[in-house]
Coordinates of C-alpha atoms in Angstrom, one line a residue:
X254 CA 190.6 4.8 -127.2
X255 CA 190.3 5.1 -123.4
X256 CA 189.2 8.6 -122.3
X257 CA 189.0 10.3 -118.9
X258 CA 185.3 10.6 -119.2
X259 CA 185.0 6.8 -119.2
X260 CA 186.5 6.7 -115.7
X261 CA 183.9 9.1 -114.3
X262 CA 181.3 7.4 -112.0
X263 CA 177.9 7.3 -113.6
X264 CA 175.0 8.4 -111.5
X265 CA 172.5 5.6 -112.0
X266 CA 169.8 7.1 -109.9
X267 CA 166.8 8.5 -111.7
X268 CA 166.7 12.2 -112.1
X269 CA 164.7 14.1 -109.5
X270 CA 161.6 15.7 -111.0
X271 CA 161.8 19.3 -111.8
X272 CA 159.3 20.3 -109.1
X273 CA 161.7 19.2 -106.4
X274 CA 163.4 22.6 -106.1
X275 CA 164.7 24.4 -103.0
X276 CA 161.3 25.9 -102.1
X277 CA 159.6 22.5 -102.3
X278 CA 161.8 20.7 -99.8
X279 CA 161.8 23.7 -97.5
X280 CA 158.3 24.9 -98.0
X281 CA 156.3 21.7 -98.1
X282 CA 157.3 20.4 -94.7
X283 CA 156.9 23.9 -93.2
X284 CA 153.3 24.2 -94.7
X285 CA 152.3 20.7 -93.5
X286 CA 153.6 21.3 -90.0
X287 CA 152.0 24.7 -89.9
X288 CA 148.6 23.3 -91.0
X289 CA 148.8 20.5 -88.4
X290 CA 149.7 23.0 -85.8
X291 CA 146.8 25.4 -86.6
X292 CA 144.3 22.6 -86.7
X293 CA 142.1 23.2 -83.7
X294 CA 144.8 25.4 -82.1
X295 CA 142.5 27.1 -79.5
X296 CA 141.2 23.6 -78.4
X297 CA 137.8 25.1 -77.6
X298 CA 139.3 27.6 -75.2
X299 CA 140.8 24.9 -72.9
X300 CA 144.1 25.3 -71.1
X301 CA 145.9 22.7 -68.9
X302 CA 148.0 23.3 -65.8
X303 CA 151.5 23.4 -67.5
X304 CA 150.3 26.0 -70.0
X305 CA 148.5 27.8 -67.2
X306 CA 151.8 28.1 -65.4
X307 CA 153.5 29.6 -68.5
X308 CA 150.6 32.0 -68.9
X309 CA 150.7 33.1 -65.3
X310 CA 154.4 33.4 -65.0
X311 CA 154.9 35.3 -68.3
X312 CA 152.2 37.8 -67.3
X313 CA 154.0 38.8 -64.1
X314 CA 156.1 41.9 -64.0
X315 CA 159.8 41.3 -64.6
X316 CA 160.7 41.8 -60.9
X317 CA 157.8 39.4 -60.0
X318 CA 159.1 36.9 -62.6
X319 CA 162.6 37.0 -61.3
X320 CA 161.3 36.6 -57.8
X321 CA 159.5 33.4 -58.9
X322 CA 162.6 32.0 -60.6
X323 CA 164.5 32.4 -57.4
X324 CA 162.2 29.9 -55.8
X325 CA 160.8 27.8 -58.7
X326 CA 160.9 27.0 -62.4
X327 CA 164.4 28.4 -63.2
X328 CA 164.7 25.6 -65.8
X329 CA 161.9 27.4 -67.7
X330 CA 163.1 30.9 -66.9
X331 CA 164.4 31.8 -70.4
X332 CA 161.2 30.5 -72.0
X333 CA 159.1 32.6 -69.6
X334 CA 161.1 35.7 -70.5
X335 CA 160.5 34.9 -74.2
X336 CA 156.8 34.5 -73.6
X337 CA 156.7 37.7 -71.5
X338 CA 157.9 39.5 -74.7
X339 CA 155.4 37.7 -76.9
X340 CA 152.5 38.7 -74.6
X341 CA 153.6 42.3 -74.7
X342 CA 152.8 42.1 -78.4
X343 CA 149.7 40.0 -78.3
X344 CA 147.8 38.2 -75.6
X345 CA 145.6 35.1 -75.5
X346 CA 145.7 31.3 -76.3
X347 CA 146.9 31.9 -79.9
X348 CA 149.9 33.9 -78.6
X349 CA 150.6 31.2 -76.0
X350 CA 150.8 28.4 -78.6
X351 CA 151.9 30.0 -81.9
X352 CA 155.6 30.0 -81.0
X353 CA 155.5 26.2 -80.6
X354 CA 153.6 25.9 -83.9
X355 CA 156.2 28.0 -85.8
X356 CA 159.0 26.1 -84.1
X357 CA 157.8 22.7 -85.2
X358 CA 157.3 24.1 -88.8
X359 CA 160.9 25.5 -88.8
X360 CA 162.1 22.1 -87.4
X361 CA 160.4 20.2 -90.2
X362 CA 162.1 22.4 -92.8
X363 CA 165.4 21.9 -91.0
X364 CA 164.9 18.1 -91.0
X365 CA 164.3 18.3 -94.7
X366 CA 167.6 20.2 -95.2
X367 CA 169.4 17.6 -93.1
X368 CA 168.0 14.8 -95.2
X369 CA 168.9 16.6 -98.4
X370 CA 172.5 17.0 -97.3
X371 CA 172.9 13.4 -96.2
X372 CA 170.7 11.5 -98.6
X373 CA 169.5 13.7 -101.5
X374 CA 166.6 16.1 -102.1
X375 CA 163.7 13.6 -102.3
X376 CA 164.8 11.7 -99.2
X377 CA 165.1 15.0 -97.4
X378 CA 161.7 16.2 -98.5
X379 CA 160.1 12.9 -97.3
X380 CA 162.0 13.1 -93.9
X381 CA 160.7 16.7 -93.5
X382 CA 157.1 15.6 -94.2
X383 CA 157.4 12.7 -91.7
X384 CA 158.8 14.8 -88.8
X385 CA 155.5 16.5 -87.8
X386 CA 153.3 13.4 -88.1
X387 CA 154.0 11.5 -84.9
X388 CA 151.3 12.2 -82.3
X389 CA 153.9 13.2 -79.7
X390 CA 155.2 16.0 -82.0
X391 CA 151.6 17.3 -82.7
X392 CA 150.9 17.2 -79.0
X393 CA 153.7 19.6 -78.2
X394 CA 153.3 21.6 -81.3
X395 CA 150.2 23.0 -79.7
X396 CA 151.6 23.2 -76.2
X397 CA 152.5 26.5 -74.5
X398 CA 155.9 25.2 -73.2
X399 CA 159.5 25.3 -74.5
X400 CA 159.9 21.8 -75.9
X401 CA 159.0 22.6 -79.5
X402 CA 161.3 25.5 -79.6
X403 CA 164.1 23.4 -78.1
X404 CA 163.5 20.7 -80.8
X405 CA 163.8 23.4 -83.5
X406 CA 167.0 24.7 -82.1
X407 CA 168.5 21.2 -81.9
X408 CA 167.6 20.6 -85.6
X409 CA 169.3 23.8 -86.7
X410 CA 172.3 23.2 -84.5
X411 CA 172.6 19.8 -86.2
X412 CA 172.6 21.5 -89.6
X413 CA 175.4 23.8 -88.3
X414 CA 177.3 20.8 -87.0
X415 CA 177.2 19.2 -90.5
X416 CA 178.3 22.5 -92.1
X417 CA 181.1 23.0 -89.5
X418 CA 182.5 19.5 -90.1
X419 CA 182.5 20.0 -93.8
X420 CA 184.1 23.4 -93.9
X421 CA 186.0 23.6 -90.7
X422 CA 185.2 27.3 -90.4
X423 CA 185.5 28.9 -87.0
X424 CA 182.5 31.1 -87.4
X425 CA 180.3 28.0 -88.3
X426 CA 181.5 26.2 -85.2
X427 CA 180.8 29.4 -83.2
X428 CA 177.2 29.4 -84.7
X429 CA 176.8 25.8 -83.7
X430 CA 178.0 26.6 -80.1
X431 CA 175.6 29.5 -79.8
X432 CA 172.5 27.7 -81.0
X433 CA 173.3 24.6 -78.9
X434 CA 173.8 26.8 -75.8
X435 CA 170.5 28.6 -76.5
X436 CA 168.7 25.2 -76.7
X437 CA 170.2 24.2 -73.4
X438 CA 169.3 27.4 -71.7
X439 CA 165.7 27.0 -72.8
X440 CA 165.8 23.5 -71.3
X441 CA 168.7 21.8 -69.7
X442 CA 168.1 18.3 -71.1
X443 CA 168.9 19.6 -74.6
X444 CA 172.5 18.9 -73.5
X445 CA 171.8 15.3 -74.3
X446 CA 171.6 16.2 -78.0
X447 CA 175.1 17.6 -77.6
X448 CA 176.2 14.1 -76.4
X449 CA 174.5 12.5 -79.4
X450 CA 176.4 14.9 -81.7
X451 CA 179.7 13.9 -80.0
X452 CA 179.0 10.2 -80.6
X453 CA 178.2 11.1 -84.3
X454 CA 181.5 12.9 -84.7
X455 CA 183.3 9.9 -83.2
X456 CA 181.5 7.3 -85.3
X457 CA 182.2 9.2 -88.6
X458 CA 185.9 9.6 -87.9
X459 CA 185.9 13.0 -89.4
X460 CA 189.4 13.8 -88.2
X461 CA 191.1 15.2 -85.1
X462 CA 190.5 18.8 -86.0
X463 CA 186.7 18.4 -86.2
X464 CA 186.7 16.4 -83.0
X465 CA 188.7 19.0 -81.2
X466 CA 186.4 21.8 -82.5
X467 CA 183.4 19.9 -81.2
X468 CA 185.1 19.4 -77.9
X469 CA 185.7 23.1 -77.6
X470 CA 182.0 23.8 -78.5
X471 CA 180.9 21.3 -75.9
X472 CA 183.1 22.8 -73.3
X473 CA 181.7 26.3 -73.9
X474 CA 178.1 25.0 -73.7
X475 CA 178.8 23.2 -70.4
X476 CA 180.4 26.3 -69.0
X477 CA 177.3 28.3 -70.0
X478 CA 174.9 25.7 -68.7
X479 CA 176.6 24.9 -65.4
X480 CA 175.3 27.9 -63.4
X481 CA 171.7 27.2 -64.6
X482 CA 172.0 23.5 -63.8
X483 CA 173.4 24.1 -60.4
X484 CA 170.7 26.6 -59.4
X485 CA 167.9 24.6 -60.9
X486 CA 169.0 21.4 -59.2
X487 CA 168.3 23.1 -55.9
X488 CA 164.7 23.3 -57.1
X489 CA 164.6 19.6 -58.0
X490 CA 161.7 19.0 -55.6
X491 CA 159.4 20.5 -58.3
X492 CA 159.9 17.4 -60.4
X493 CA 159.2 15.1 -57.5
X494 CA 156.0 14.1 -59.4
X495 CA 158.0 12.1 -61.9
X496 CA 157.9 8.4 -61.3
X497 CA 159.9 5.5 -62.6
X498 CA 158.7 4.9 -66.2
X499 CA 156.9 1.8 -67.3
X500 CA 155.8 0.9 -70.9
X501 CA 152.8 3.3 -70.6
X502 CA 155.1 6.2 -69.8
X503 CA 157.2 5.7 -72.9
X504 CA 154.3 6.7 -75.1
X505 CA 155.4 6.8 -78.8
X506 CA 159.0 6.0 -78.2
X507 CA 159.1 2.2 -78.6
X508 CA 157.5 2.2 -82.1
X509 CA 159.5 5.3 -83.2
X510 CA 162.7 3.6 -82.1
X511 CA 161.8 0.4 -83.8
X512 CA 160.9 2.0 -87.1
X513 CA 163.9 4.4 -87.0
X514 CA 166.4 1.7 -86.3
X515 CA 165.1 -0.6 -89.0
X516 CA 165.0 2.2 -91.6
X517 CA 168.5 3.3 -90.7
X518 CA 169.7 0.0 -92.2
X519 CA 168.6 1.3 -95.6
X520 CA 171.5 2.9 -97.5
X521 CA 170.9 6.3 -99.0
X522 CA 172.5 7.0 -102.4
X523 CA 173.8 10.5 -102.3
X524 CA 175.8 11.8 -105.3
X525 CA 178.7 12.6 -103.0
X526 CA 179.3 10.8 -99.8
X527 CA 179.1 13.3 -96.9
X528 CA 181.7 13.3 -94.2
X529 CA 178.9 12.6 -91.7
X530 CA 176.7 9.6 -92.7
X531 CA 173.1 9.5 -92.0
X532 CA 172.8 6.4 -89.8
X533 CA 175.6 7.8 -87.5
X534 CA 173.7 10.9 -87.0
X535 CA 170.2 9.5 -86.7
X536 CA 170.7 6.5 -84.5
X537 CA 172.5 8.3 -81.6
X538 CA 169.9 11.1 -81.7
X539 CA 167.1 8.6 -81.6
X540 CA 168.4 6.4 -78.8
X541 CA 170.9 8.2 -76.6
X542 CA 168.9 11.1 -75.1
X543 CA 166.0 8.8 -74.0
X544 CA 168.4 6.0 -72.9
X545 CA 170.4 8.5 -70.8
X546 CA 167.4 9.9 -69.1
X547 CA 166.0 6.4 -68.3
X548 CA 169.5 5.4 -67.0
X549 CA 169.5 8.5 -64.7
X550 CA 166.0 7.7 -63.6
X551 CA 167.0 4.3 -62.3
X552 CA 170.4 5.3 -60.9
X553 CA 170.0 8.9 -59.6
X554 CA 166.5 10.3 -59.6
X555 CA 163.4 9.9 -61.7
X556 CA 163.8 12.5 -64.5
X557 CA 162.4 10.8 -67.6
X558 CA 159.5 12.5 -69.4
X559 CA 159.1 12.1 -73.1
X560 CA 158.7 15.8 -73.8
X561 CA 162.2 16.5 -72.4
X562 CA 163.7 14.7 -75.4
X563 CA 161.2 15.6 -78.1
X564 CA 164.0 16.5 -80.4
X565 CA 165.0 12.8 -80.6
X566 CA 162.2 12.4 -83.2
X567 CA 164.8 13.8 -85.7
X568 CA 166.4 10.3 -85.5
X569 CA 163.1 8.7 -86.5
X570 CA 162.3 11.1 -89.4
X571 CA 165.6 11.0 -91.2
X572 CA 166.0 7.2 -91.8
X573 CA 162.2 6.9 -92.5
X574 CA 162.6 9.5 -95.2
X575 CA 165.5 7.5 -96.7
X576 CA 163.5 4.3 -96.6
X577 CA 160.5 5.9 -98.3
X578 CA 162.9 7.3 -101.0
X579 CA 164.3 3.8 -101.5
X580 CA 160.8 2.4 -102.0
X581 CA 160.1 5.2 -104.5
X582 CA 163.3 4.5 -106.5
X583 CA 162.5 0.8 -106.5
X584 CA 159.0 1.4 -107.8
X585 CA 160.3 3.7 -110.5
X586 CA 162.6 1.1 -111.9
X587 CA 160.1 -1.8 -111.8
X588 CA 156.7 -0.4 -112.6
X589 CA 155.1 2.3 -114.7
X590 CA 155.6 5.5 -112.9
X591 CA 152.1 6.9 -113.1
X592 CA 150.5 3.6 -112.2
X593 CA 152.7 3.3 -109.2
X594 CA 152.0 6.8 -108.1
X595 CA 148.3 6.3 -108.4
X596 CA 148.3 3.1 -106.4
X597 CA 150.7 4.6 -103.9
X598 CA 148.6 7.7 -103.5
X599 CA 145.4 5.7 -103.0
X600 CA 147.2 3.4 -100.4
X601 CA 148.5 6.4 -98.6
X602 CA 145.1 8.0 -98.5
X603 CA 143.6 4.8 -97.0
X604 CA 146.3 4.5 -94.4
X605 CA 146.1 8.1 -93.4
X606 CA 142.3 8.0 -93.3
X607 CA 141.9 4.8 -91.3
X608 CA 145.0 4.7 -89.1
X609 CA 146.7 8.1 -88.8
X610 CA 144.0 10.7 -88.7
X611 CA 141.8 9.3 -85.8
X612 CA 144.7 9.4 -83.2
X613 CA 146.0 12.7 -84.5
X614 CA 142.5 14.2 -84.3
X615 CA 142.6 13.4 -80.6
X616 CA 145.7 15.5 -80.1
X617 CA 143.8 18.6 -81.1
X618 CA 141.0 18.4 -78.5
X619 CA 140.7 19.3 -74.8
X620 CA 140.6 15.6 -74.0
X621 CA 144.2 15.2 -75.1
X622 CA 145.4 17.1 -72.0
X623 CA 145.5 16.1 -68.3
X624 CA 142.9 18.7 -67.4
X625 CA 141.0 21.8 -68.6
X626 CA 141.3 24.6 -66.1
X627 CA 139.1 27.0 -68.2
X628 CA 136.2 24.6 -68.1
X629 CA 136.7 24.1 -64.3
X630 CA 136.6 27.8 -63.7
X631 CA 133.3 28.2 -65.7
X632 CA 131.7 25.5 -63.5
X633 CA 132.8 27.3 -60.3
X634 CA 131.4 30.5 -61.7
X635 CA 128.0 28.8 -61.9
X636 CA 128.1 27.0 -58.6
X637 CA 129.5 29.5 -56.1
X638 CA 127.5 31.8 -53.8
X639 CA 128.9 34.9 -52.0
X640 CA 130.9 33.8 -48.9
X641 CA 131.7 30.3 -50.1
X642 CA 135.1 28.9 -49.4
X643 CA 137.2 27.1 -52.0
X644 CA 139.9 24.5 -51.7
X645 CA 142.4 23.4 -54.3
X646 CA 143.5 19.8 -53.9
X647 CA 146.4 19.8 -54.7
X648 CA 147.6 23.5 -54.6
X649 CA 148.6 23.3 -58.2
X650 CA 144.9 23.6 -59.2
X651 CA 145.0 27.1 -57.7
X652 CA 146.3 28.2 -61.2
X653 CA 142.5 28.0 -62.1
X654 CA 141.8 31.0 -59.8
X655 CA 145.0 32.8 -60.8
X656 CA 144.1 32.7 -64.5
X657 CA 140.3 33.2 -64.1
X658 CA 139.9 35.5 -61.1
X659 CA 136.5 36.7 -62.2
X660 CA 135.0 33.3 -61.8
X661 CA 136.2 33.2 -58.2
X662 CA 135.2 36.7 -57.3
X663 CA 132.5 35.6 -54.8
X664 CA 134.6 33.0 -52.9
X665 CA 137.6 33.0 -50.6
X666 CA 140.5 30.6 -50.6
X667 CA 140.4 28.8 -47.3
X668 CA 144.0 27.5 -47.4
X669 CA 145.8 30.5 -48.9
X670 CA 147.9 32.7 -46.7
X671 CA 150.0 34.7 -49.3
X672 CA 149.1 34.9 -53.0
X673 CA 151.4 33.6 -55.6
X674 CA 152.5 37.0 -56.9
X675 CA 153.1 38.6 -53.5
X676 CA 155.1 35.6 -52.3
X677 CA 157.0 35.0 -55.6
X678 CA 155.9 31.4 -55.8
X679 CA 153.9 29.3 -58.3
X680 CA 150.8 28.7 -56.3
X681 CA 151.1 30.9 -53.2
X682 CA 151.9 30.1 -49.6
X683 CA 149.4 28.0 -47.7
X684 CA 148.4 28.1 -44.1
X685 CA 149.4 25.6 -41.5
X686 CA 147.4 22.3 -41.4
X687 CA 145.8 23.3 -38.1
X688 CA 144.6 26.7 -39.5
X689 CA 143.2 25.0 -42.6
X690 CA 141.1 22.6 -40.6
X691 CA 139.8 25.4 -38.3
X692 CA 138.9 27.6 -41.3
X693 CA 137.1 24.7 -43.0
X694 CA 134.9 23.9 -40.0
X695 CA 134.1 27.6 -39.5
X696 CA 132.4 27.7 -42.9
X697 CA 129.0 26.6 -44.2
X698 CA 129.8 25.8 -47.9
X699 CA 133.1 24.8 -49.5
X700 CA 133.8 24.2 -53.1
X701 CA 136.7 21.7 -53.7
X702 CA 138.6 21.4 -57.0
X703 CA 140.5 18.1 -57.1
X704 CA 142.4 16.0 -59.7
X705 CA 140.0 13.5 -61.4
X706 CA 141.3 10.9 -61.2
X707 CA 143.8 11.6 -58.4
X708 CA 147.3 11.6 -59.7
X709 CA 148.9 10.2 -56.5
X710 CA 151.9 12.6 -56.6
X711 CA 154.2 13.0 -53.7
X712 CA 153.0 16.5 -53.1
X713 CA 149.5 15.1 -52.3
X714 CA 150.9 13.6 -49.1
X715 CA 152.0 16.9 -47.6
X716 CA 150.3 17.8 -44.3
X717 CA 148.6 20.8 -45.8
X718 CA 147.1 18.6 -48.5
X719 CA 145.9 16.1 -46.0
X720 CA 144.3 18.8 -43.9
X721 CA 142.1 19.9 -46.8
X722 CA 140.5 16.5 -46.8
X723 CA 138.8 17.3 -43.5
X724 CA 136.0 18.9 -45.6
X725 CA 134.9 15.4 -46.5
X726 CA 134.0 14.6 -42.9
X727 CA 131.1 15.7 -40.7
X728 CA 129.4 18.1 -40.4
X729 CA 129.6 18.5 -44.1
X730 CA 127.8 16.5 -46.8
X731 CA 128.1 16.4 -50.6
X732 CA 125.7 18.7 -52.4
X733 CA 126.9 18.7 -56.0
X734 CA 129.6 16.9 -58.0
X735 CA 130.6 18.2 -61.4
X736 CA 133.3 16.7 -63.6
X737 CA 135.2 18.4 -66.4
X738 CA 138.4 17.2 -68.2
X739 CA 140.7 16.1 -65.4
X740 CA 139.0 18.1 -62.6
X741 CA 136.3 17.2 -60.2
X742 CA 134.4 20.1 -58.6
X743 CA 132.5 19.1 -55.4
X744 CA 130.3 21.4 -53.3
X745 CA 130.3 20.5 -49.6
X746 CA 127.8 22.1 -47.2
X747 CA 126.3 21.9 -43.8
X748 CA 122.7 20.5 -43.7
X749 CA 120.3 23.1 -45.0
X750 CA 122.9 25.1 -46.9
X751 CA 123.1 23.2 -50.1

C-alpha cells in the first residue's frame, strides 16, 4: 500500500555529530580568530604611521577632532570618534587594536552563521574557521584602523539580508539598512558590499517584493552616505599616494579569488534550499568590490587598496567551507571514519606547520608594517643634543614627534610653523621653502627622519619637501646613519660638531 511517508524526500547526508551544536559553530570561529588576533598583539611596542594617525586624532579634544575633520580624514571621522570613546576607558596599544581583534572574531562567527543558513552546520563551521586565516585578514585584525570593524558590519548586514529576504519583515529590512549604513559611514567603500548584495538579490530571483525592499534600503543608505562622500571627496588629495595597481599591489586577492571561484562550483546539500543560494552570494561579494575599485582606478582616479574591501574575504571563506564539507562527506562514505580523521588531522598539521604558520607569523611582528615610529623615536632620543634641529621627510613622519614628544624634547622642528593640534591638521603647517632653507643653514646639527626606502609619493615632490633636502648639501656632512623598520635617521652636522 502506498503511503504519504513514502513520498517524503529522504535526507541521505550523514548526520552531523552531536558536538556540532550552536555554541560550536559560533564559538569555535570566534575563539580561533581571537587567539590569532591576540598572538603578538603589542608587536613589541611598535606602531606604524596609519595607526599613529588614529592614536593622535582620537586623543585630541572633540573640538580639536572636528577641526581636523574639516580639513582631513573625514572618511575616518566616525572611527576616530569611536576610538576617542575607547581611549577614554583605556589607553595604549592594546586599546588601539582590541576593537579590530574583536571585530574579526565577531565576523568569523557571522560567516559561520551565514554558512550554516546556506549550506548546513558543518559547512558553516568550516567557513567560519577559514575566514580569519588569510594573511590579509590577520594583518588588519591587529591594525588600529576601521577596516576590521567594517568587515564585521558587512558580515552581519549580509545575515540580516538573508533573514529579510526569507521573512519579508519590515523591521528586519530596517535592521539591514541601519547596519549597512553604519558600515558605509565608517568607511565609504563599504557601499560596494551593498552593490554586491543587489546583484545577489537579482541572481536569486527572490521576487519583486524583496527586490523593492532592497532598493528602498539601498536608497536610504545612499542618502545617508551622500553628504559624507561629497565632503570627503573634497579631501581626495589625501589619497594621492595611491598608484595604479600592479600584481604586487593585489597581495592575496588573486589566489583568494581563484580558490573562492573554484570552490563555489561545489554544490552544498542543505536540507531545505534557501531562497538565496550560496554561490550567488559569495561570488559577487568576492569579485565585485575589488573589480569596481580597480575599474575606478583606471577610469577616474587611483583608489584601489586591498584593505578598502577587506570584507570581500567573505566570498572566499563561504565556498571554501562548503568544499571542505564536501570532502568530509566524501571521506565519510568511502573510508573508515577514524582512519580518515587521523590522516586528515596529520595532513592538516603538516600543511599548517610548513606552509601556513611561517607567513602568518610574519603578520604579528613589527616587520609586517611599513615603518615603526616608536623605534624611530627611541633612536632620536639617544642621538639628539640640546639645540639640534629635526626634519621630517616627508611631513607624515612628524607623527613620530606628535606621539612621542618626550624623545624630541631637546630638539626643535625646523620646518614647522604651526603644530598639528593648533592648526587642526594632521601633521601641522610648514614654513615656506625659502624659510626652511634659511633655518637649515643657520643650524649646526640636524637630525633627519626619512622613509627607508623612499616611497616616491606625490607629496614628496612638494616644494617644502624639496627644500628640506638642502641639508644634504654643504656645509653639512653625514655624522651618523641609523635604520629601523621603514625609517632612516641621519644626523647631519657642520665640521667639528658631530
